Amino acid sequence: MEGEISLDETRKLIDSYYQSKTVRTPKDEDEEEADKVSANIAKILASKTFAFNTNGYVSLHRRIFEGVFKHAGEIRQYDISKKEWVLEGDSVNYLNWEDLRRALDWDIEQEKNFSYKGLTDDEKIEHIAKFISGIWQIHAFREGNTRTTAIFTIQYLRSLGYEVNNEMFAKHSWYFRN
């Protein structure tokens, strides 16, 4: 569809399609979420804007999940735990909700002040991976943390001069998530 209609027109068609459905199944709801989120992500990645700060991260969540989650762009207001099969049923130690914004501020500020000068490519990759996994582990939102962190990562890497698109994350989403 690239070049034939705009991303905004695509999103309107997606909205119209799902609004016209008279019978809805759980599968339809999953597909609607995936379609709307994909359209939102395509629009975000087509844009050259990127705010490397906590407000930018929260805004990114809102833009990805606009029209999908009522709580899009809202930092969670309660503690969470999620059983993860990759941890044999244990939960990641997520931060308590009162500290989420401070933790995001701190991690992003630490990264802003970090210098990559003199590092090998492997050292750069290791540092970026630790930074991004730290942002993900904060788990600032009720839902959509992995997708938000993936798009944030793409934008951050682009801001550092790397050519990155969503294919790497789509192709390796299972690995990225786990």
PDB file of C-alpha atoms in Angstrom:
ATOM      1  CA  MET A   1       0.000   0.000   0.000  1.00  0.00           C
ATOM      2  CA  GLU A   2       3.042   2.241   0.234  1.00  0.00           C
ATOM      3  CA  GLY A   3       2.610   5.291  -1.958  1.00  0.00           C
ATOM      4  CA  GLU A   4      -1.002   4.548  -2.811  1.00  0.00           C
ATOM      5  CA  ILE A   5      -2.662   6.003   0.292  1.00  0.00           C
ATOM      6  CA  SER A   6      -1.320   7.887   3.274  1.00  0.00           C
ATOM      7  CA  LEU A   7      -0.727   6.327   6.662  1.00  0.00           C
ATOM      8  CA  ASP A   8      -3.588   8.424   8.069  1.00  0.00           C
ATOM      9  CA  GLU A   9      -5.915   7.107   5.350  1.00  0.00           C
ATOM     10  CA  THR A  10      -4.772   3.574   6.119  1.00  0.00           C
ATOM     11  CA  ARG A  11      -5.609   4.065   9.785  1.00  0.00           C
ATOM     12  CA  LYS A  12      -9.071   5.427   8.891  1.00  0.00           C
ATOM     13  CA  LEU A  13      -9.744   2.372   6.723  1.00  0.00           C
ATOM     14  CA  ILE A  14      -8.679   0.069   9.544  1.00  0.00           C
ATOM     15  CA  ASP A  15     -10.939   1.904  12.016  1.00  0.00           C
ATOM     16  CA  SER A  16     -13.847   1.802   9.570  1.00  0.00           C
ATOM     17  CA  TYR A  17     -13.365  -1.904   8.892  1.00  0.00           C
ATOM     18  CA  TYR A  18     -13.488  -2.869  12.560  1.00  0.00           C
ATOM     19  CA  GLN A  19     -16.364  -0.491  13.351  1.00  0.00           C
ATOM     20  CA  SER A  20     -18.438  -2.126  10.609  1.00  0.00           C
ATOM     21  CA  LYS A  21     -18.085  -5.642  12.045  1.00  0.00           C
ATOM     22  CA  THR A  22     -21.315  -6.734  13.696  1.00  0.00           C
ATOM     23  CA  VAL A  23     -19.961  -9.925  15.252  1.00  0.00           C
ATOM     24  CA  ARG A  24     -16.661  -9.864  17.119  1.00  0.00           C
ATOM     25  CA  THR A  25     -14.559 -12.715  18.433  1.00  0.00           C
ATOM     26  CA  PRO A  26     -11.481 -12.620  20.676  1.00  0.00           C
ATOM     27  CA  LYS A  27      -9.436 -13.300  17.532  1.00  0.00           C
ATOM     28  CA  ASP A  28     -10.979 -10.188  15.925  1.00  0.00           C
ATOM     29  CA  GLU A  29      -9.961  -8.110  18.946  1.00  0.00           C
ATOM     30  CA  ASP A  30      -6.372  -9.359  18.744  1.00  0.00           C
ATOM     31  CA  GLU A  31      -6.262  -8.666  15.008  1.00  0.00           C
ATOM     32  CA  GLU A  32      -7.753  -5.194  15.486  1.00  0.00           C
ATOM     33  CA  GLU A  33      -5.110  -4.365  18.090  1.00  0.00           C
ATOM     34  CA  ALA A  34      -2.340  -5.657  15.808  1.00  0.00           C
ATOM     35  CA  ASP A  35      -3.653  -3.743  12.776  1.00  0.00           C
ATOM     36  CA  LYS A  36      -4.094  -0.455  14.627  1.00  0.00           C
ATOM     37  CA  VAL A  37      -0.758  -0.721  16.413  1.00  0.00           C
ATOM     38  CA  SER A  38       1.005  -1.593  13.142  1.00  0.00           C
ATOM     39  CA  ALA A  39      -0.487   1.456  11.427  1.00  0.00           C
ATOM     40  CA  ASN A  40       0.513   3.664  14.358  1.00  0.00           C
ATOM     41  CA  ILE A  41       4.054   2.261  14.380  1.00  0.00           C
ATOM     42  CA  ALA A  42       4.415   2.785  10.628  1.00  0.00           C
ATOM     43  CA  LYS A  43       3.456   6.439  11.080  1.00  0.00           C
ATOM     44  CA  ILE A  44       5.892   6.872  13.980  1.00  0.00           C
ATOM     45  CA  LEU A  45       8.784   5.257  12.113  1.00  0.00           C
ATOM     46  CA  ALA A  46       8.090   7.386   9.037  1.00  0.00           C
ATOM     47  CA  SER A  47       8.562  10.484  11.187  1.00  0.00           C
ATOM     48  CA  LYS A  48      12.028  11.816  11.897  1.00  0.00           C
ATOM     49  CA  THR A  49      11.117  13.193  15.327  1.00  0.00           C
ATOM     50  CA  PHE A  50      12.476  11.662  18.525  1.00  0.00           C
ATOM     51  CA  ALA A  51      12.446  12.985  22.079  1.00  0.00           C
ATOM     52  CA  PHE A  52      15.102  11.196  24.115  1.00  0.00           C
ATOM     53  CA  ASN A  53      13.564  11.754  27.525  1.00  0.00           C
ATOM     54  CA  THR A  54      10.908  10.264  29.781  1.00  0.00           C
ATOM     55  CA  ASN A  55       8.128  12.411  28.350  1.00  0.00           C
ATOM     56  CA  GLY A  56       9.137  11.250  24.874  1.00  0.00           C
ATOM     57  CA  TYR A  57       9.001   7.602  25.974  1.00  0.00           C
ATOM     58  CA  VAL A  58       5.554   8.057  27.546  1.00  0.00           C
ATOM     59  CA  SER A  59       4.344   9.978  24.482  1.00  0.00           C
ATOM     60  CA  LEU A  60       5.628   7.177  22.268  1.00  0.00           C
ATOM     61  CA  HIS A  61       3.461   4.677  24.184  1.00  0.00           C
ATOM     62  CA  ARG A  62       0.461   6.973  23.680  1.00  0.00           C
ATOM     63  CA  ARG A  63       1.132   7.279  19.947  1.00  0.00           C
ATOM     64  CA  ILE A  64       1.606   3.521  19.489  1.00  0.00           C
ATOM     65  CA  PHE A  65      -1.542   2.538  21.391  1.00  0.00           C
ATOM     66  CA  GLU A  66      -3.819   5.481  20.577  1.00  0.00           C
ATOM     67  CA  GLY A  67      -7.244   4.072  19.760  1.00  0.00           C
ATOM     68  CA  VAL A  68      -6.291   0.698  21.250  1.00  0.00           C
ATOM     69  CA  PHE A  69      -5.848   1.144  25.014  1.00  0.00           C
ATOM     70  CA  LYS A  70      -7.752   3.703  27.078  1.00  0.00           C
ATOM     71  CA  HIS A  71      -4.638   3.961  29.236  1.00  0.00           C
ATOM     72  CA  ALA A  72      -2.311   4.693  26.298  1.00  0.00           C
ATOM     73  CA  GLY A  73       0.431   7.053  27.384  1.00  0.00           C
ATOM     74  CA  GLU A  74      -0.261   6.642  31.090  1.00  0.00           C
ATOM     75  CA  ILE A  75       2.357   5.314  33.483  1.00  0.00           C
ATOM     76  CA  ARG A  76       0.819   2.516  35.537  1.00  0.00           C
ATOM     77  CA  GLN A  77      -0.501   3.359  39.006  1.00  0.00           C
ATOM     78  CA  TYR A  78      -0.139  -0.062  40.617  1.00  0.00           C
ATOM     79  CA  ASP A  79       2.472  -2.774  41.137  1.00  0.00           C
ATOM     80  CA  ILE A  80       2.607  -5.745  38.790  1.00  0.00           C
ATOM     81  CA  SER A  81       4.083  -9.199  38.476  1.00  0.00           C
ATOM     82  CA  LYS A  82       3.823 -11.479  35.471  1.00  0.00           C
ATOM     83  CA  LYS A  83       4.665 -15.146  35.389  1.00  0.00           C
ATOM     84  CA  GLU A  84       7.155 -15.673  32.589  1.00  0.00           C
ATOM     85  CA  TRP A  85       7.593 -19.118  31.068  1.00  0.00           C
ATOM     86  CA  VAL A  86      11.159 -18.194  30.126  1.00  0.00           C
ATOM     87  CA  LEU A  87      11.822 -17.826  33.877  1.00  0.00           C
ATOM     88  CA  GLU A  88      10.057 -21.130  34.649  1.00  0.00           C
ATOM     89  CA  GLY A  89       7.007 -19.339  36.023  1.00  0.00           C
ATOM     90  CA  ASP A  90       8.864 -16.735  38.056  1.00  0.00           C
ATOM     91  CA  SER A  91       8.232 -13.033  37.548  1.00  0.00           C
ATOM     92  CA  VAL A  92      10.669 -10.380  36.475  1.00  0.00           C
ATOM     93  CA  ASN A  93      11.279  -8.046  39.414  1.00  0.00           C
ATOM     94  CA  TYR A  94       9.356  -5.039  38.161  1.00  0.00           C
ATOM     95  CA  LEU A  95       9.789  -1.701  39.867  1.00  0.00           C
ATOM     96  CA  ASN A  96       7.066  -0.480  42.207  1.00  0.00           C
ATOM     97  CA  TRP A  97       4.776   2.007  40.559  1.00  0.00           C
ATOM     98  CA  GLU A  98       5.731   5.020  42.687  1.00  0.00           C
ATOM     99  CA  ASP A  99       9.295   4.947  41.329  1.00  0.00           C
ATOM    100  CA  LEU A 100       8.605   4.420  37.624  1.00  0.00           C
ATOM    101  CA  ARG A 101       9.053   7.983  36.358  1.00  0.00           C
ATOM    102  CA  ARG A 102      12.147   8.563  38.506  1.00  0.00           C
ATOM    103  CA  ALA A 103      13.694   5.334  37.229  1.00  0.00           C
ATOM    104  CA  LEU A 104      13.026   6.258  33.598  1.00  0.00           C
ATOM    105  CA  ASP A 105      14.443   9.739  34.203  1.00  0.00           C
ATOM    106  CA  TRP A 106      17.565   8.273  35.817  1.00  0.00           C
ATOM    107  CA  ASP A 107      18.211   5.608  33.155  1.00  0.00           C
ATOM    108  CA  ILE A 108      17.735   8.034  30.278  1.00  0.00           C
ATOM    109  CA  GLU A 109      19.861  10.712  31.942  1.00  0.00           C
ATOM    110  CA  GLN A 110      22.647   8.178  32.551  1.00  0.00           C
ATOM    111  CA  GLU A 111      22.514   7.208  28.880  1.00  0.00           C
ATOM    112  CA  LYS A 112      22.565  10.837  27.749  1.00  0.00           C
ATOM    113  CA  ASN A 113      25.759  11.345  29.745  1.00  0.00           C
ATOM    114  CA  PHE A 114      27.446   8.172  28.475  1.00  0.00           C
ATOM    115  CA  SER A 115      30.218   8.473  25.892  1.00  0.00           C
ATOM    116  CA  TYR A 116      30.675   5.821  23.227  1.00  0.00           C
ATOM    117  CA  LYS A 117      34.038   7.266  22.189  1.00  0.00           C
ATOM    118  CA  GLY A 118      36.789   4.687  22.079  1.00  0.00           C
ATOM    119  CA  LEU A 119      34.466   1.705  22.495  1.00  0.00           C
ATOM    120  CA  THR A 120      34.552  -1.284  20.184  1.00  0.00           C
ATOM    121  CA  ASP A 121      31.365  -2.224  18.340  1.00  0.00           C
ATOM    122  CA  ASP A 122      30.876  -5.144  20.733  1.00  0.00           C
ATOM    123  CA  GLU A 123      31.210  -2.823  23.740  1.00  0.00           C
ATOM    124  CA  LYS A 124      28.716  -0.388  22.200  1.00  0.00           C
ATOM    125  CA  ILE A 125      26.238  -3.196  21.552  1.00  0.00           C
ATOM    126  CA  GLU A 126      26.626  -4.518  25.088  1.00  0.00           C
ATOM    127  CA  HIS A 127      26.061  -1.070  26.596  1.00  0.00           C
ATOM    128  CA  ILE A 128      23.008  -0.320  24.438  1.00  0.00           C
ATOM    129  CA  ALA A 129      21.545  -3.755  25.234  1.00  0.00           C
ATOM    130  CA  LYS A 130      21.923  -3.123  28.981  1.00  0.00           C
ATOM    131  CA  PHE A 131      20.360   0.332  28.685  1.00  0.00           C
ATOM    132  CA  ILE A 132      17.396  -0.925  26.660  1.00  0.00           C
ATOM    133  CA  SER A 133      16.819  -3.973  28.877  1.00  0.00           C
ATOM    134  CA  GLY A 134      16.828  -1.640  31.888  1.00  0.00           C
ATOM    135  CA  ILE A 135      14.164   0.568  30.296  1.00  0.00           C
ATOM    136  CA  TRP A 136      12.085  -2.509  29.463  1.00  0.00           C
ATOM    137  CA  GLN A 137      12.456  -3.980  32.955  1.00  0.00           C
ATOM    138  CA  ILE A 138      11.029  -0.809  34.500  1.00  0.00           C
ATOM    139  CA  HIS A 139       7.787  -1.851  32.760  1.00  0.00           C
ATOM    140  CA  ALA A 140       6.226   1.589  33.067  1.00  0.00           C
ATOM    141  CA  PHE A 141       2.915   0.700  31.399  1.00  0.00           C
ATOM    142  CA  ARG A 142       0.077  -1.750  31.981  1.00  0.00           C
ATOM    143  CA  GLU A 143       0.468  -3.224  28.499  1.00  0.00           C
ATOM    144  CA  GLY A 144       2.662  -2.599  25.492  1.00  0.00           C
ATOM    145  CA  ASN A 145       6.041  -2.263  27.189  1.00  0.00           C
ATOM    146  CA  THR A 146       7.923  -4.493  24.748  1.00  0.00           C
ATOM    147  CA  ARG A 147       6.531  -2.805  21.638  1.00  0.00           C
ATOM    148  CA  THR A 148       7.149   0.657  23.084  1.00  0.00           C
ATOM    149  CA  THR A 149      10.705  -0.256  24.029  1.00  0.00           C
ATOM    150  CA  ALA A 150      11.361  -1.764  20.576  1.00  0.00           C
ATOM    151  CA  ILE A 151      10.234   1.408  18.778  1.00  0.00           C
ATOM    152  CA  PHE A 152      12.123   3.574  21.287  1.00  0.00           C
ATOM    153  CA  THR A 153      15.215   1.474  20.533  1.00  0.00           C
ATOM    154  CA  ILE A 154      14.828   1.961  16.786  1.00  0.00           C
ATOM    155  CA  GLN A 155      14.477   5.704  17.248  1.00  0.00           C
ATOM    156  CA  TYR A 156      17.434   5.870  19.628  1.00  0.00           C
ATOM    157  CA  LEU A 157      19.701   3.854  17.341  1.00  0.00           C
ATOM    158  CA  ARG A 158      18.715   6.069  14.416  1.00  0.00           C
ATOM    159  CA  SER A 159      19.584   9.133  16.502  1.00  0.00           C
ATOM    160  CA  LEU A 160      23.044   7.607  17.010  1.00  0.00           C
ATOM    161  CA  GLY A 161      23.456   7.266  13.242  1.00  0.00           C
ATOM    162  CA  TYR A 162      22.548   3.610  12.762  1.00  0.00           C
ATOM    163  CA  GLU A 163      20.241   2.539   9.939  1.00  0.00           C
ATOM    164  CA  VAL A 164      17.542   0.522  11.660  1.00  0.00           C
ATOM    165  CA  ASN A 165      14.024  -0.500  10.722  1.00  0.00           C
ATOM    166  CA  ASN A 166      11.326  -2.626  12.320  1.00  0.00           C
ATOM    167  CA  GLU A 167      12.226  -5.803  10.390  1.00  0.00           C
ATOM    168  CA  MET A 168      14.876  -6.862  12.897  1.00  0.00           C
ATOM    169  CA  PHE A 169      12.372  -6.635  15.755  1.00  0.00           C
ATOM    170  CA  ALA A 170       9.533  -8.256  13.809  1.00  0.00           C
ATOM    171  CA  LYS A 171      11.777 -11.118  12.708  1.00  0.00           C
ATOM    172  CA  HIS A 172      13.214 -11.657  16.193  1.00  0.00           C
ATOM    173  CA  SER A 173      10.302 -10.510  18.373  1.00  0.00           C
ATOM    174  CA  TRP A 174      10.320 -13.707  20.407  1.00  0.00           C
ATOM    175  CA  TYR A 175      14.016 -13.281  21.182  1.00  0.00           C
ATOM    176  CA  PHE A 176      13.673  -9.550  21.900  1.00  0.00           C
ATOM    177  CA  ARG A 177      10.771 -10.170  24.279  1.00  0.00           C
ATOM    178  CA  ASN A 178      12.373 -13.070  26.158  1.00  0.00           C
TER     179      ASN A 178
END
